[in-house]
Coordinates of C-alpha atoms and ligand atoms in Angstrom, one line a residue:
M1 CA -0.1 -0.2 -0.2
S2 CA 2.3 1.6 0.8
S3 CA 6.0 3.3 -0.9
Q4 CA 9.4 2.5 0.8
H5 CA 10.1 6.1 -1.6
I6 CA 8.0 8.2 0.0
M7 CA 10.1 9.8 3.1
N8 CA 8.7 8.3 6.6
T9 CA 7.2 11.4 7.8
Y10 CA 3.3 10.9 8.0
G11 CA 1.7 8.2 10.6
R12 CA -1.2 7.4 7.7
L13 CA -4.6 5.5 8.2
P14 CA -4.1 2.6 6.5
V15 CA -6.8 3.8 3.9
T16 CA -6.5 5.0 -0.2
F17 CA -9.7 6.8 -1.2
E18 CA -10.0 6.9 -5.0
R19 CA -13.3 9.5 -5.7
G20 CA -15.2 11.6 -3.6
E21 CA -18.2 13.1 -4.0
G22 CA -19.7 16.4 -1.5
C23 CA -19.3 14.8 1.4
Y24 CA -18.1 11.4 1.2
L25 CA -14.8 9.8 0.2
F26 CA -15.0 6.2 -1.9
D27 CA -11.4 3.8 -1.3
T28 CA -10.4 1.8 -3.4
T29 CA -13.0 -1.0 -2.5
G30 CA -15.0 1.8 -3.2
Q31 CA -16.9 1.2 0.6
A32 CA -18.7 5.0 1.0
Y33 CA -16.6 7.2 4.2
L34 CA -19.2 10.0 5.9
D35 CA -15.9 12.8 6.4
A36 CA -16.2 15.2 9.0
L37 CA -12.4 16.5 8.4
S38 CA -12.2 17.5 5.1
G39 CA -8.6 17.5 4.8
I40 CA -7.9 19.4 7.5
A41 CA -10.7 22.3 6.9
V42 CA -9.7 22.5 3.2
C43 CA -12.6 20.7 1.0
S44 CA -15.3 23.4 2.6
L45 CA -17.5 23.0 -1.0
G46 CA -17.0 18.9 -0.7
H47 CA -14.9 16.5 -2.8
A48 CA -14.6 17.1 -6.8
H49 CA -17.4 21.0 -6.9
P50 CA -18.5 21.0 -10.0
A51 CA -17.4 24.4 -10.4
I52 CA -14.1 23.5 -9.4
Q53 CA -13.4 21.8 -11.7
Q54 CA -14.4 23.6 -14.3
A55 CA -12.6 26.3 -13.4
L56 CA -9.6 24.3 -13.4
T57 CA -9.5 22.2 -16.3
E58 CA -10.7 25.9 -18.8
Q59 CA -7.8 27.4 -16.6
A60 CA -6.2 24.5 -17.3
G61 CA -6.9 24.4 -20.9
K62 CA -4.6 28.7 -21.6
L63 CA -2.5 29.1 -19.0
V64 CA -1.2 26.7 -15.8
H65 CA 1.7 29.3 -14.8
T66 CA 3.4 32.5 -16.2
S67 CA 5.3 33.3 -12.7
N68 CA 5.7 37.4 -11.5
L69 CA 7.9 39.2 -14.2
Y70 CA 4.2 39.6 -16.0
Q71 CA 0.8 40.6 -15.1
I72 CA -1.3 37.6 -13.6
P73 CA -5.5 38.9 -13.5
K74 CA -6.6 36.1 -12.2
Q75 CA -4.5 37.8 -9.1
N76 CA -5.8 40.9 -9.2
E77 CA -9.4 39.3 -9.8
L78 CA -8.5 37.6 -6.1
S79 CA -6.7 39.6 -4.2
D80 CA -9.6 42.6 -5.1
K81 CA -11.9 39.8 -3.9
L82 CA -10.8 38.5 -0.7
C83 CA -9.8 42.9 0.0
E84 CA -13.9 43.3 -0.4
L85 CA -14.2 41.0 1.5
A86 CA -12.1 41.3 4.7
G87 CA -11.8 45.2 4.6
M88 CA -8.4 45.0 4.0
E89 CA -5.7 47.2 1.9
N90 CA -3.0 43.7 -0.4
V91 CA -2.5 40.7 -0.6
F92 CA 1.1 39.1 -1.1
F93 CA 0.1 35.2 -2.9
S94 CA 1.9 31.3 -1.4
N95 CA 1.5 28.1 -1.8
S96 CA 0.9 27.2 2.0
G97 CA -0.2 28.4 5.0
A98 CA 3.5 28.2 6.5
E99 CA 4.2 30.6 3.5
A100 CA 1.8 33.0 4.0
N101 CA 2.7 33.4 8.2
E102 CA 6.6 33.5 6.6
C103 CA 5.0 36.3 4.6
A104 CA 3.1 38.0 7.7
I105 CA 6.9 37.0 10.2
K106 CA 9.2 39.4 7.4
I107 CA 6.6 42.0 7.0
A108 CA 6.8 42.7 11.4
R109 CA 10.3 42.3 11.4
L110 CA 11.4 44.4 8.0
Y111 CA 8.2 46.8 10.7
G112 CA 10.4 46.6 13.6
H113 CA 13.3 47.3 11.7
N114 CA 12.0 50.4 9.6
N115 CA 11.4 51.7 13.2
E116 CA 14.5 52.1 14.6
I117 CA 14.3 48.1 16.8
K118 CA 16.8 46.4 15.8
E119 CA 16.8 42.7 17.0
P120 CA 12.6 43.2 16.9
V121 CA 10.5 40.5 18.7
I122 CA 6.6 38.7 17.9
I123 CA 4.0 38.2 20.7
V124 CA 2.7 34.3 20.0
T125 CA 1.5 32.0 22.4
E126 CA 1.3 28.2 23.3
G127 CA -0.4 25.7 22.3
S128 CA -0.5 27.8 19.1
F129 CA 0.2 25.7 15.3
H130 CA 2.1 28.3 12.6
G131 CA 3.6 25.8 10.6
R132 CA 6.3 23.4 9.9
T133 CA 9.0 25.5 8.1
L134 CA 12.1 27.2 10.2
A135 CA 10.3 30.4 11.3
T136 CA 7.0 29.3 11.5
L137 CA 7.9 26.6 13.8
S138 CA 9.4 29.0 16.7
A139 CA 6.9 30.8 16.0
T140 CA 4.7 27.9 16.9
G141 CA 3.6 27.0 20.9
N142 CA 4.6 22.7 20.3
R143 CA 7.9 21.2 21.4
K144 CA 7.0 18.5 19.8
I145 CA 7.3 20.2 16.2
Q146 CA 10.2 22.4 17.2
A147 CA 12.4 18.8 19.3
G148 CA 15.8 18.1 17.3
F149 CA 14.9 21.5 14.7
E150 CA 17.0 23.8 17.1
P151 CA 18.8 27.0 16.3
L152 CA 15.0 28.0 16.5
V153 CA 14.5 31.2 14.9
Q154 CA 14.8 34.1 17.2
G155 CA 12.8 36.7 18.0
F156 CA 9.0 35.2 19.6
A157 CA 7.9 35.9 23.4
R158 CA 5.8 33.3 24.3
V159 CA 2.1 33.9 26.6
P160 CA -0.1 31.7 27.3
F161 CA -3.6 31.6 25.4
N162 CA -6.8 33.8 26.2
D163 CA -4.2 35.3 28.7
I164 CA -4.0 39.1 28.6
D165 CA -2.6 40.3 31.5
A166 CA 1.0 38.1 29.7
I167 CA 0.7 40.0 26.8
K168 CA -0.1 44.0 29.0
N169 CA 3.1 41.7 31.4
V170 CA 5.1 41.4 28.0
A171 CA 4.3 45.2 26.8
K172 CA 6.0 46.5 30.0
N173 CA 8.7 44.8 30.6
N174 CA 9.7 43.4 26.3
K175 CA 10.5 47.7 23.6
N176 CA 11.1 45.3 20.9
V177 CA 7.9 43.8 20.9
V178 CA 6.5 44.4 17.1
A179 CA 3.7 42.0 16.4
I180 CA 1.3 39.5 17.9
L181 CA 0.6 36.8 16.3
I182 CA -2.3 34.7 16.5
E183 CA -5.3 32.1 15.8
P184 CA -8.3 33.4 16.4
I185 CA -9.6 30.0 17.6
Q186 CA -6.8 27.2 18.5
G187 CA -6.8 25.0 15.9
E188 CA -4.3 22.1 16.3
G189 CA -4.0 23.2 19.8
G190 CA -7.2 21.6 20.7
V191 CA -9.7 24.3 19.5
N192 CA -9.5 26.7 21.7
V193 CA -11.9 28.8 21.5
P194 CA -11.0 32.5 23.9
A195 CA -12.7 34.4 25.6
D196 CA -15.2 36.8 23.5
D197 CA -13.5 40.0 24.2
Y198 CA -9.9 38.1 24.0
L199 CA -8.9 39.4 20.4
K200 CA -10.8 43.4 21.0
Q201 CA -8.3 44.0 23.1
I202 CA -5.7 43.0 21.6
R203 CA -6.7 45.4 18.8
Q204 CA -5.9 48.3 21.7
L205 CA -2.9 47.0 23.4
C206 CA -1.7 46.7 19.6
D207 CA -3.7 50.3 19.2
E208 CA -2.1 51.5 21.8
H209 CA 1.3 50.1 21.2
N210 CA 2.1 50.9 17.0
W211 CA 2.2 46.5 17.0
L212 CA 0.5 44.8 14.6
M213 CA -2.1 42.3 15.1
M214 CA -1.1 39.4 12.5
L215 CA -4.3 36.3 13.1
D216 CA -3.6 33.1 11.0
E217 CA -6.9 32.5 9.8
I218 CA -5.5 29.7 7.6
Q219 CA -8.0 27.0 9.5
T220 CA -10.3 29.9 11.2
G221 CA -11.1 31.8 7.9
M222 CA -13.2 30.7 4.4
N223 CA -16.5 30.8 6.4
R224 CA -15.1 27.8 9.2
T225 CA -16.5 29.5 11.8
G226 CA -19.8 31.2 10.4
Q227 CA -17.9 34.2 9.2
W228 CA -15.5 35.0 6.3
F229 CA -13.3 35.0 8.7
A230 CA -13.3 34.6 13.0
H231 CA -12.4 38.2 13.1
Q232 CA -14.9 39.2 12.0
H233 CA -17.3 37.9 14.9
N234 CA -15.3 40.6 17.1
N235 CA -16.2 43.8 15.0
I236 CA -12.1 43.9 14.6
K237 CA -9.9 44.3 11.9
P238 CA -6.0 43.4 11.8
D239 CA -3.0 44.9 10.3
V240 CA -1.9 41.1 9.1
M241 CA -4.2 38.1 8.3
T242 CA -2.7 35.0 7.1
L243 CA -5.0 32.4 4.8
A244 CA -5.1 29.2 3.2
K245 CA -6.6 25.5 3.2
A246 CA -10.4 25.9 1.6
L247 CA -9.2 29.3 -0.4
A248 CA -9.0 26.8 -2.7
N249 CA -10.9 24.0 -2.2
G250 CA -7.6 21.9 -2.0
V251 CA -6.0 23.9 -5.2
P252 CA -2.4 24.7 -3.4
I253 CA -2.7 28.4 -2.4
G254 CA -1.9 31.2 0.2
A255 CA -2.0 33.9 0.8
C256 CA -1.2 37.0 3.5
L257 CA -3.1 40.4 3.6
A258 CA -2.7 43.4 5.3
N259 CA -3.1 47.0 5.4
G260 CA -2.4 50.2 7.0
K261 CA 0.8 50.8 7.6
A262 CA 1.8 46.5 6.7
A263 CA 0.9 47.4 3.5
T264 CA 3.6 49.5 2.4
T265 CA 6.4 47.6 4.4
L266 CA 7.0 45.7 1.6
Q267 CA 8.3 47.1 -1.2
P268 CA 9.6 45.5 -4.5
G269 CA 13.1 42.9 -4.4
N270 CA 11.9 42.1 -0.5
H271 CA 9.5 39.3 -0.8
G272 CA 8.5 36.9 -3.8
S273 CA 7.1 33.2 -5.4
T274 CA 7.7 31.6 -8.7
F275 CA 3.8 29.3 -7.7
G276 CA 2.1 32.1 -5.2
G277 CA -1.0 33.1 -6.7
N278 CA -0.6 31.8 -10.6
P279 CA -3.8 31.1 -12.9
L280 CA -4.3 27.4 -12.5
A281 CA -4.4 28.1 -7.9
C282 CA -6.5 31.4 -8.5
A283 CA -9.3 30.3 -10.4
A284 CA -9.4 28.1 -8.4
A285 CA -10.2 30.5 -5.9
L286 CA -12.3 32.8 -7.0
A287 CA -14.6 30.1 -7.8
T288 CA -14.3 28.3 -4.5
I289 CA -15.1 32.2 -3.3
A290 CA -18.0 32.8 -5.8
M291 CA -19.3 29.1 -4.6
M292 CA -19.3 30.4 -1.1
Q293 CA -20.8 33.0 -2.7
T294 CA -24.1 32.1 -4.5
Q295 CA -24.9 28.7 -1.8
E296 CA -24.9 31.8 0.8
I297 CA -22.1 29.3 3.0
T298 CA -21.5 32.1 5.6
K299 CA -25.2 32.1 6.7
K300 CA -24.9 27.8 6.0
A301 CA -21.7 27.2 8.6
H302 CA -23.1 29.7 11.6
S303 CA -26.5 27.9 10.8
S304 CA -25.9 23.7 10.2
G305 CA -22.4 24.7 13.4
E306 CA -24.6 25.9 16.0
Y307 CA -27.3 23.1 14.9
L308 CA -24.1 20.5 15.2
I309 CA -23.6 21.2 18.3
N310 CA -26.1 21.3 20.2
H311 CA -27.1 18.0 19.0
L312 CA -24.1 16.3 20.1
R313 CA -24.6 18.1 23.5
S314 CA -27.9 16.8 23.4
M315 CA -26.8 13.4 22.2
L316 CA -23.8 13.6 25.0
A317 CA -25.2 14.5 27.8
E318 CA -24.8 12.8 30.5
V319 CA -22.2 11.1 28.8
P320 CA -19.7 10.7 32.0
G321 CA -15.9 11.5 30.5
I322 CA -16.8 13.6 28.7
V323 CA -14.9 17.4 29.8
N324 CA -16.6 19.8 27.4
I325 CA -18.0 20.0 23.3
R326 CA -16.8 23.5 21.8
G327 CA -16.2 25.6 18.9
K328 CA -17.6 28.0 16.8
G329 CA -19.3 27.1 13.1
L330 CA -17.9 23.6 11.9
M331 CA -15.0 23.9 14.1
I332 CA -15.6 21.9 16.6
G333 CA -14.4 19.7 19.2
I334 CA -14.9 17.6 21.4
E335 CA -12.6 16.9 24.8
L336 CA -12.2 13.8 27.1
E337 CA -10.6 13.3 30.1
R338 CA -8.5 11.1 28.7
D339 CA -6.8 10.7 25.2
C340 CA -8.1 9.0 22.3
T341 CA -5.7 9.0 19.9
E342 CA -7.2 5.8 18.8
L343 CA -10.5 6.8 18.3
V344 CA -9.6 7.8 14.6
A345 CA -8.8 4.2 13.6
K346 CA -11.9 3.0 15.4
A347 CA -14.2 6.3 13.8
L348 CA -12.2 5.3 10.0
D349 CA -13.7 1.3 10.9
K350 CA -17.0 2.4 11.3
N351 CA -16.9 4.9 8.0
L352 CA -16.6 8.0 9.9
L353 CA -13.3 10.4 8.8
I354 CA -12.5 12.1 12.6
N355 CA -9.4 13.6 13.7
V356 CA -8.0 14.2 17.8
T357 CA -5.8 17.3 18.3
A358 CA -3.9 17.6 21.3
Q359 CA -4.3 14.3 22.1
N360 CA -8.5 14.3 24.2
T361 CA -9.7 16.6 21.8
I362 CA -11.2 14.8 19.0
R363 CA -11.5 17.8 16.2
L364 CA -14.8 17.8 13.3
L365 CA -14.0 20.4 10.6
P366 CA -17.2 19.3 8.7
P367 CA -17.5 20.2 4.4
L368 CA -19.2 23.9 5.1
I369 CA -22.4 21.7 2.6
I370 CA -22.8 19.4 4.9
S371 CA -27.0 18.7 5.1
R372 CA -28.8 17.9 7.9
A373 CA -29.1 14.3 7.3
E374 CA -25.1 13.9 7.1
M375 CA -25.1 16.1 10.0
D376 CA -27.4 13.3 11.8
L377 CA -25.8 10.5 10.7
L378 CA -22.0 12.2 12.1
S379 CA -23.8 12.5 15.5
D380 CA -24.8 9.0 15.6
K381 CA -22.0 6.9 14.8
L382 CA -19.4 9.7 16.1
S383 CA -22.0 9.2 19.7
A384 CA -21.9 5.7 18.8
I385 CA -17.9 5.5 18.8
I386 CA -17.2 7.8 22.1
K387 CA -20.0 5.9 24.3
E388 CA -18.3 2.2 23.8
F389 CA -14.9 3.9 24.2
L390 CA -15.8 6.1 27.4
A391 CA -17.8 3.4 29.0
K392 CA -14.2 0.5 29.0
Ligands
PLP401 C1 -2.5 24.1 9.3 C2 -2.4 25.7 9.4 C3 -0.5 26.3 9.1 C4 0.0 26.1 8.4 O1 -0.8 25.1 6.6 P1 0.5 24.5 5.5 O2 -0.5 24.3 4.9 O3 0.2 23.4 6.2 O4 1.6 25.3 5.5 C5 -0.9 27.3 9.8 N1 -1.5 28.1 10.8 C6 -2.6 27.3 11.1 C7 -3.1 28.2 11.9 C8 -2.9 26.3 10.8 O5 -4.6 25.6 10.5

């Protein structure tokens, strides 16, 4: 099933998917699986969406790549669209989330140097995940991801998540801070939802101290939480925002959006990418956004999220061993009292695709197009699996 010529970096499950349709994936024997993970918050419109397929084939028949040495109309169109949705000024396109965060980190550092701060520091949080490149793994708040790759990239100050006083403390003691980089809801860290006013208070601190507020919305963005971008729940605007995952429904693309003083920091020659924002990826992203708009996915993610979380809460009420069920929109975590990594394989046996983060939290990131019937099926299957596991 696997090749010894693939570098051994992933723990893969023993299943091979051949095709997909909506919220279902089909393996090589034709068995159907209900996908409650969407390729980790990527295929929000479901698998093999006809509009994405059409955009890809049309664009592939014209042009796949030209490089950023020339004008790319689809890139211009996509940047206009994203800036309109986010109320921000401009965009740099990359090929992945980690690369989008690299762009944000470079903006913050250059912004510091432009303001006579020679050793700029970016505040990051415990339990965060920002990617696997050297700078982004250094920003990540998980020792397992960093171990063995020292020396880490310097210039990050770490605070606990959801703790405003800790940020104020850093502000008092560290005059080199230039920015804060944070996920509105921590994804890999265990679907950690901060207090309602956390982002607003961070915005105020950033304004007070002239720091850039940089939001990693790679997982929370593109309607996952029931808003185009999770920070829109809080009526604030960041200076920098990174996107990737669901941006083109599975075609690799990342974006770093900037506003105000962050939008004019990078100048010609400061940053670049060969593939970034190529016609094919931009065509897929434009089709994704258009489809999300016509299908009113923002509203749908919001109402489906409420339905699913309430349904799960009522089905799992009174079950001992469940710490809580939390989330926003269709980004949902079910925390158990004990480690439950084995549930991923158990769910696979029952033809259900889920994920476990932070060892003890089941993470659900279903396609945003998921129907009521599919949510009911998901809840039935999952609560049976959880009850059986916790009864042991
Ligand atoms: C997935 C993720 C990343 C990394 O994205 P890649 O495309 O894997 O590089 C960064 N930040 C967050 C919050 C993510 O969920």
